[in-house]
Amino acid sequence: MRYRRLGPSGLFVSELCLGTMTFGGSDGIWGQIGQLGQDEADALVRTALDAGINFIDTANVYAGGESERILGRSLRNLGVRREDVVIATKVLGPMGAGVNSRGASRVHILDQCKASLERLQLDHIDLYQIHGFDAETPIVETLEALDTLVRHGHVRYIGLSNWAAWQVMKAVGIAEARRLAPILSLQAYYTLAGRDLEREVVPMLKDTGMGLMVWSPLAGGFLSGKYDREGKAADGRRAAFDFPPVDKDRGWTVIEAMRPIAEAKGSSVAQVALAWLLHQEAVTSVIVGAKRVDQLADNIAATEVRLEAEDLAALDRASALAPEYPGWMLERQRSYRAR
C-alpha cells in the first residue's frame, strides 16, 4: 500500500480508501447497495486496516446515518487508535422531513457535523465534504460554516464532492480571498467507462493541486468482469439499481480491451480497472467498497498490478473521450505557444 498527500496539505492517505456505503442498509436504495451488519462491517474494516488502508469514507445520508454508526462501533470494537485512521464523511442530502434538513446551509452543516460526530463516536472528523452543489445556498455561506468547524476543532480538513469545475474554482477563489479554510479535495466519479472528468475537472485539479478521491471506480459493478455484451450477469446489482449511468456499447468495448490484459497479468478485470485509476496522475485515492471480505481482498490486490505503457495505450484507445469543444480548439491553439 502506497500513501499520497491529500491535496496541498501534509496529510497522507492510502491510495485505496475503504467505502462504507454497504454498511447498514435495510430497504430502498441503501438496501439494494448493501445490508451489512456490525460483524460483517468489522471484518471489512479489519481487512482494510491489515492491508495498510488508513483512509475510510462514509456519509451522513448512507442508510440514514446507520453507516456512520456502524463504522464508529467498528473502530471501537477493533481497538483502532484515532491517530491511525483518516475518517471522511459528507453532508448535503436529506436527514429529515424539514425544508432545512438538507443542503449546504450553515444551519444544516453545523447540525449535521454534530450529529455525525455523535454517530461516529469521534471528537473530530478528518475530512468533511460537501456531498454535492447546493444552488440554493451562497457558496460563501457554505465555506464560512466549514471554516467555523475547522476553527473550533470539529473538522481538520474540508473537501467537496460532485461539483463542476467552475463551481470548485469559484469556491477556491472565495476561500482564498476571505482567508477561509482551504479546499483540499474533490470526490468524483471517474472510471475507464466514464472519463468525462478529464474534460474540465482534471485540468482544474492539476492547476490547483487539489486531491481527487474516486467513487464507484468499477462503475457500479459494470467493470467487475461479471458483465459482457451477450448479457452475462444481467441480473446483477445493476438490474435493480442501474447507476452510475454508463454508455453500454462503449463500455463493452472497454471491457473487451481489459480482458486480455487481465489474463496476461493473472489478475481480474476489476483489478485492471482499479490499477488504471492508480496510474492516473490526478488520482489521490480510490474508494473501494465491498459486501464480502474476499471482494475487498480482490480489490486491494489491484495495488500490485503494474500496467505497462502498451497496456495503458490499449486502454486509452478503447476508452478515450470523443473530441469536444472547447477542448479541441484549446488543443489546437496550444501549439501557438509550444516550445
Short mmCIF file of C-alpha atoms in Angstrom, two decimals:
data_model
loop_
_atom_site.label_atom_id
_atom_site.label_comp_id
_atom_site.label_asym_id
_atom_site.label_seq_id
_atom_site.Cartn_x
_atom_site.Cartn_y
_atom_site.Cartn_z
CA MET A 1 0.00 0.00 0.00
CA ARG A 2 1.34 3.39 -1.00
CA TYR A 3 0.41 6.72 0.59
CA ARG A 4 -0.16 10.06 -1.10
CA ARG A 5 -0.53 13.61 0.14
CA LEU A 6 -4.12 14.80 0.13
CA GLY A 7 -4.02 17.96 -1.95
CA PRO A 8 -1.92 20.88 -0.68
CA SER A 9 -1.64 19.52 2.88
CA GLY A 10 0.70 17.44 4.98
CA LEU A 11 -1.90 14.70 5.42
CA PHE A 12 -1.03 11.34 3.87
CA VAL A 13 -3.76 8.88 2.90
CA SER A 14 -3.61 5.38 1.45
CA GLU A 15 -4.06 5.01 -2.31
CA LEU A 16 -7.13 2.91 -1.58
CA CYS A 17 -9.90 4.20 0.67
CA LEU A 18 -12.50 1.92 2.27
CA GLY A 19 -16.01 2.98 1.28
CA THR A 20 -18.84 2.17 3.69
CA MET A 21 -21.94 2.64 1.55
CA THR A 22 -22.70 -1.08 2.00
CA PHE A 23 -22.99 -0.70 5.79
CA GLY A 24 -26.42 -0.78 7.41
CA GLY A 25 -28.87 -0.67 4.51
CA SER A 26 -32.33 -2.14 5.11
CA ASP A 27 -34.67 -1.03 2.35
CA GLY A 28 -34.88 1.28 -0.65
CA ILE A 29 -31.70 2.36 -2.38
CA TRP A 30 -29.48 1.57 0.62
CA GLY A 31 -30.89 -1.94 0.93
CA GLN A 32 -30.03 -2.55 -2.74
CA ILE A 33 -26.47 -1.31 -2.26
CA GLY A 34 -25.74 -3.28 0.89
CA GLN A 35 -27.24 -4.63 4.09
CA LEU A 36 -24.12 -5.35 6.12
CA GLY A 37 -24.46 -5.71 9.87
CA GLN A 38 -21.90 -4.96 12.56
CA ASP A 39 -19.95 -8.23 12.41
CA GLU A 40 -19.63 -8.09 8.62
CA ALA A 41 -18.56 -4.45 8.76
CA ASP A 42 -15.99 -5.22 11.46
CA ALA A 43 -14.47 -7.90 9.22
CA LEU A 44 -14.18 -5.49 6.28
CA VAL A 45 -12.64 -2.73 8.38
CA ARG A 46 -10.16 -5.20 9.87
CA THR A 47 -9.21 -6.48 6.40
CA ALA A 48 -8.69 -2.94 5.14
CA LEU A 49 -6.55 -1.89 8.11
CA ASP A 50 -4.46 -5.06 7.92
CA ALA A 51 -3.73 -4.27 4.26
CA GLY A 52 -2.45 -0.80 5.16
CA ILE A 53 -5.55 1.23 4.31
CA ASN A 54 -5.71 4.21 6.67
CA PHE A 55 -8.48 6.12 4.86
CA ILE A 56 -12.21 5.40 5.40
CA ASP A 57 -15.08 7.29 3.76
CA THR A 58 -18.73 7.46 4.75
CA ALA A 59 -21.61 9.97 4.63
CA ASN A 60 -24.42 11.02 6.93
CA VAL A 61 -27.01 10.07 4.34
CA TYR A 62 -25.79 6.47 3.89
CA ALA A 63 -28.55 4.24 5.31
CA GLY A 64 -29.93 7.28 7.12
CA GLY A 65 -26.90 7.58 9.39
CA GLU A 66 -26.54 3.86 10.13
CA SER A 67 -23.33 3.59 8.09
CA GLU A 68 -21.68 6.15 10.35
CA ARG A 69 -22.93 4.40 13.48
CA ILE A 70 -21.62 1.02 12.34
CA LEU A 71 -18.26 2.48 11.33
CA GLY A 72 -17.92 4.19 14.69
CA ARG A 73 -18.63 0.93 16.52
CA SER A 74 -16.17 -0.93 14.27
CA LEU A 75 -13.37 1.45 15.24
CA ARG A 76 -14.20 0.84 18.90
CA ASN A 77 -14.66 -2.93 18.53
CA LEU A 78 -11.29 -3.27 16.79
CA GLY A 79 -9.47 -1.00 19.21
CA VAL A 80 -8.28 1.31 16.42
CA ARG A 81 -6.13 4.21 17.59
CA ARG A 82 -7.62 7.52 16.44
CA GLU A 83 -4.31 8.73 15.01
CA ASP A 84 -4.01 5.64 12.82
CA VAL A 85 -7.06 6.38 10.64
CA VAL A 86 -8.26 9.25 8.48
CA ILE A 87 -12.05 9.40 8.68
CA ALA A 88 -14.01 11.23 5.98
CA THR A 89 -17.72 11.88 5.90
CA LYS A 90 -20.10 14.07 3.92
CA VAL A 91 -23.11 16.36 4.30
CA LEU A 92 -25.84 17.58 1.92
CA GLY A 93 -28.61 15.02 1.50
CA PRO A 94 -31.94 14.90 3.35
CA MET A 95 -31.66 13.85 7.01
CA GLY A 96 -35.22 14.67 7.95
CA ALA A 97 -38.54 15.85 6.53
CA GLY A 98 -37.96 19.54 7.24
CA VAL A 99 -37.15 22.02 4.49
CA ASN A 100 -33.87 22.89 6.27
CA SER A 101 -32.88 19.27 6.97
CA ARG A 102 -30.88 19.16 3.76
CA GLY A 103 -28.50 21.23 1.66
CA ALA A 104 -25.28 23.12 2.36
CA SER A 105 -26.64 25.93 4.51
CA ARG A 106 -24.88 26.97 7.71
CA VAL A 107 -27.66 25.54 9.85
CA HIS A 108 -27.62 22.13 8.17
CA ILE A 109 -23.83 21.84 8.06
CA LEU A 110 -23.35 22.72 11.74
CA ASP A 111 -26.23 20.49 12.89
CA GLN A 112 -25.13 17.52 10.80
CA CYS A 113 -21.47 17.77 11.77
CA LYS A 114 -22.51 17.43 15.41
CA ALA A 115 -24.78 14.51 14.55
CA SER A 116 -22.06 12.75 12.52
CA LEU A 117 -19.57 13.11 15.37
CA GLU A 118 -22.09 11.51 17.74
CA ARG A 119 -22.82 8.63 15.38
CA LEU A 120 -19.11 8.04 14.69
CA GLN A 121 -18.25 8.40 18.41
CA LEU A 122 -15.39 10.73 17.50
CA ASP A 123 -14.27 14.14 18.70
CA HIS A 124 -13.27 15.32 15.22
CA ILE A 125 -13.71 14.48 11.54
CA ASP A 126 -10.53 14.43 9.47
CA LEU A 127 -12.11 15.32 6.12
CA TYR A 128 -15.58 16.88 5.98
CA GLN A 129 -17.01 17.06 2.47
CA ILE A 130 -19.97 18.83 0.89
CA HIS A 131 -21.68 15.95 -0.92
CA GLY A 132 -22.93 17.99 -3.87
CA PHE A 133 -23.63 21.53 -5.08
CA ASP A 134 -26.48 23.37 -3.38
CA ALA A 135 -27.73 26.03 -5.78
CA GLU A 136 -29.98 27.50 -3.08
CA THR A 137 -27.14 28.39 -0.68
CA PRO A 138 -24.49 31.03 -1.43
CA ILE A 139 -21.08 29.38 -1.68
CA VAL A 140 -19.66 31.87 0.81
CA GLU A 141 -22.17 30.71 3.45
CA THR A 142 -21.14 27.10 2.96
CA LEU A 143 -17.43 27.91 3.15
CA GLU A 144 -17.79 30.10 6.24
CA ALA A 145 -19.71 27.33 8.02
CA LEU A 146 -16.93 24.85 7.18
CA ASP A 147 -14.32 27.35 8.34
CA THR A 148 -16.14 27.64 11.68
CA LEU A 149 -15.94 23.87 12.13
CA VAL A 150 -12.21 23.88 11.36
CA ARG A 151 -11.53 26.74 13.77
CA HIS A 152 -13.48 25.01 16.53
CA GLY A 153 -11.53 21.77 16.02
CA HIS A 154 -14.52 19.65 15.00
CA VAL A 155 -13.11 19.23 11.48
CA ARG A 156 -9.46 19.10 10.37
CA TYR A 157 -9.77 19.48 6.58
CA ILE A 158 -12.55 20.22 4.10
CA GLY A 159 -13.42 18.83 0.67
CA LEU A 160 -16.13 18.82 -1.98
CA SER A 161 -17.90 16.11 -3.94
CA ASN A 162 -19.76 16.11 -7.26
CA TRP A 163 -19.08 19.78 -8.08
CA ALA A 164 -18.43 21.14 -11.58
CA ALA A 165 -15.02 22.65 -12.27
CA TRP A 166 -16.37 26.23 -12.40
CA GLN A 167 -18.12 25.76 -9.06
CA VAL A 168 -14.94 24.45 -7.43
CA MET A 169 -12.87 27.32 -8.80
CA LYS A 170 -15.40 29.86 -7.57
CA ALA A 171 -15.21 28.30 -4.10
CA VAL A 172 -11.40 28.25 -4.18
CA GLY A 173 -11.35 31.95 -5.08
CA ILE A 174 -13.76 32.86 -2.27
CA ALA A 175 -11.81 30.81 0.28
CA GLU A 176 -8.53 32.45 -0.72
CA ALA A 177 -9.94 35.99 -0.78
CA ARG A 178 -11.58 35.63 2.64
CA ARG A 179 -8.77 33.53 4.14
CA LEU A 180 -11.09 30.66 4.94
CA ALA A 181 -10.05 27.03 5.40
CA PRO A 182 -8.68 25.79 2.04
CA ILE A 183 -10.42 23.12 -0.02
CA LEU A 184 -8.16 20.07 -0.20
CA SER A 185 -10.01 17.55 -2.29
CA LEU A 186 -12.80 16.65 -4.66
CA GLN A 187 -14.61 13.33 -4.55
CA ALA A 188 -15.89 12.45 -8.01
CA TYR A 189 -16.88 9.65 -10.37
CA TYR A 190 -14.07 8.52 -12.70
CA THR A 191 -13.65 5.18 -14.47
CA LEU A 192 -12.48 3.65 -17.73
CA ALA A 193 -16.17 3.54 -18.65
CA GLY A 194 -16.67 7.21 -17.81
CA ARG A 195 -13.76 9.60 -18.34
CA ASP A 196 -15.87 12.78 -18.54
CA LEU A 197 -13.86 14.19 -15.63
CA GLU A 198 -10.91 14.70 -17.97
CA ARG A 199 -12.64 17.48 -19.93
CA GLU A 200 -12.74 20.18 -17.25
CA VAL A 201 -12.26 18.76 -13.75
CA VAL A 202 -8.90 17.00 -14.11
CA PRO A 203 -7.19 20.10 -15.60
CA MET A 204 -8.67 22.13 -12.73
CA LEU A 205 -7.34 19.66 -10.15
CA LYS A 206 -3.86 19.75 -11.65
CA ASP A 207 -3.88 23.55 -11.70
CA THR A 208 -4.98 23.91 -8.06
CA GLY A 209 -3.10 20.90 -6.66
CA MET A 210 -6.31 19.55 -5.13
CA GLY A 211 -6.57 15.84 -4.41
CA LEU A 212 -9.02 13.51 -6.17
CA MET A 213 -10.95 10.77 -4.41
CA VAL A 214 -12.65 8.46 -6.91
CA TRP A 215 -16.04 6.99 -6.10
CA SER A 216 -17.58 3.98 -7.86
CA PRO A 217 -14.30 3.06 -9.63
CA LEU A 218 -15.94 -0.06 -11.08
CA ALA A 219 -18.90 1.93 -12.46
CA GLY A 220 -21.41 0.40 -10.07
CA GLY A 221 -20.08 -3.11 -10.77
CA PHE A 222 -20.16 -2.71 -14.55
CA LEU A 223 -16.35 -3.13 -14.73
CA SER A 224 -16.27 -6.01 -12.26
CA GLY A 225 -15.86 -8.58 -15.03
CA LYS A 226 -19.29 -10.08 -14.34
CA TYR A 227 -20.92 -8.39 -17.32
CA ASP A 228 -20.43 -8.79 -21.06
CA ARG A 229 -22.03 -7.80 -24.35
CA GLU A 230 -24.00 -11.05 -24.50
CA GLY A 231 -25.92 -10.25 -21.32
CA LYS A 232 -23.85 -12.16 -18.78
CA ALA A 233 -24.83 -11.22 -15.20
CA ALA A 234 -27.75 -9.17 -16.48
CA ASP A 235 -29.47 -9.92 -13.16
CA GLY A 236 -26.67 -8.37 -11.10
CA ARG A 237 -26.93 -5.25 -8.92
CA ARG A 238 -27.41 -3.04 -11.97
CA ALA A 239 -30.64 -4.85 -12.79
CA ALA A 240 -32.20 -3.21 -9.73
CA PHE A 241 -30.00 -0.10 -9.42
CA ASP A 242 -28.56 0.93 -12.79
CA PHE A 243 -26.19 3.60 -11.53
CA PRO A 244 -23.98 5.43 -12.35
CA PRO A 245 -25.05 5.87 -15.98
CA VAL A 246 -22.85 4.02 -18.47
CA ASP A 247 -22.79 4.03 -22.26
CA LYS A 248 -23.15 0.25 -22.52
CA ASP A 249 -21.85 -0.18 -26.08
CA ARG A 250 -18.78 1.89 -25.32
CA GLY A 251 -18.44 0.06 -22.01
CA TRP A 252 -18.40 -3.36 -23.66
CA THR A 253 -15.54 -2.20 -25.87
CA VAL A 254 -13.59 -1.14 -22.79
CA ILE A 255 -14.20 -4.47 -21.05
CA GLU A 256 -13.10 -6.36 -24.16
CA ALA A 257 -9.83 -4.40 -24.10
CA MET A 258 -9.35 -5.13 -20.39
CA ARG A 259 -9.81 -8.91 -20.52
CA PRO A 260 -6.59 -9.83 -22.39
CA ILE A 261 -4.58 -7.51 -20.14
CA ALA A 262 -6.10 -9.14 -17.05
CA GLU A 263 -5.39 -12.62 -18.41
CA ALA A 264 -1.78 -11.77 -19.27
CA LYS A 265 -1.16 -10.48 -15.76
CA GLY A 266 -3.07 -13.21 -13.95
CA SER A 267 -5.40 -10.62 -12.47
CA SER A 268 -9.12 -9.87 -12.62
CA VAL A 269 -10.86 -7.35 -14.86
CA ALA A 270 -11.80 -5.39 -11.74
CA GLN A 271 -8.16 -5.20 -10.68
CA VAL A 272 -7.19 -3.80 -14.09
CA ALA A 273 -9.91 -1.14 -13.80
CA LEU A 274 -8.62 -0.11 -10.37
CA ALA A 275 -4.99 -0.29 -11.43
CA TRP A 276 -5.69 2.05 -14.36
CA LEU A 277 -7.01 4.66 -11.93
CA LEU A 278 -3.98 4.24 -9.68
CA HIS A 279 -1.80 5.02 -12.72
CA GLN A 280 -3.57 8.35 -13.32
CA GLU A 281 -1.61 11.38 -12.13
CA ALA A 282 -4.68 13.27 -10.87
CA VAL A 283 -5.87 10.45 -8.59
CA THR A 284 -5.02 10.56 -4.90
CA SER A 285 -7.15 7.71 -3.55
CA VAL A 286 -9.66 5.24 -4.99
CA ILE A 287 -12.67 4.38 -2.84
CA VAL A 288 -13.41 0.66 -2.80
CA GLY A 289 -16.48 -0.83 -1.17
CA ALA A 290 -17.46 -4.46 -0.75
CA LYS A 291 -20.09 -6.77 0.66
CA ARG A 292 -17.63 -9.60 1.42
CA VAL A 293 -14.06 -9.87 2.64
CA ASP A 294 -12.98 -11.77 -0.49
CA GLN A 295 -14.31 -8.95 -2.70
CA LEU A 296 -12.36 -6.39 -0.70
CA ALA A 297 -9.22 -8.54 -0.81
CA ASP A 298 -9.53 -8.79 -4.61
CA ASN A 299 -9.79 -5.01 -4.86
CA ILE A 300 -6.81 -4.48 -2.56
CA ALA A 301 -4.71 -6.76 -4.77
CA ALA A 302 -5.08 -4.16 -7.54
CA THR A 303 -2.30 -2.19 -5.85
CA GLU A 304 0.10 -4.91 -7.03
CA VAL A 305 -0.94 -4.73 -10.70
CA ARG A 306 1.52 -2.78 -12.85
CA LEU A 307 0.30 -1.63 -16.25
CA GLU A 308 2.94 -1.21 -18.94
CA ALA A 309 2.92 1.63 -21.47
CA GLU A 310 1.35 -0.61 -24.10
CA ASP A 311 -1.40 -1.65 -21.66
CA LEU A 312 -2.24 1.96 -20.88
CA ALA A 313 -2.21 2.82 -24.58
CA ALA A 314 -4.64 -0.03 -25.38
CA LEU A 315 -7.00 1.03 -22.62
CA ASP A 316 -6.78 4.65 -23.71
CA ARG A 317 -7.71 3.75 -27.29
CA ALA A 318 -10.75 1.80 -26.11
CA SER A 319 -11.99 4.40 -23.65
CA ALA A 320 -10.81 7.80 -24.92
CA LEU A 321 -13.33 10.62 -24.98
CA ALA A 322 -14.52 11.95 -28.32
CA PRO A 323 -13.18 15.43 -29.12
CA GLU A 324 -15.49 18.13 -27.82
CA TYR A 325 -15.46 21.93 -27.94
CA PRO A 326 -13.71 23.89 -26.49
CA GLY A 327 -11.23 21.08 -25.85
CA TRP A 328 -10.29 20.53 -29.46
CA MET A 329 -9.81 24.26 -30.02
CA LEU A 330 -7.71 24.67 -26.87
CA GLU A 331 -5.51 21.80 -28.01
CA ARG A 332 -5.14 23.30 -31.48
CA GLN A 333 -4.25 26.76 -30.19
CA ARG A 334 -1.84 25.42 -27.60
CA SER A 335 0.56 24.83 -30.48
CA TYR A 336 0.95 28.59 -30.85
CA ARG A 337 2.98 28.68 -27.64
CA ALA A 338 4.67 25.29 -27.87
CA ARG A 339 8.37 25.35 -27.01
#
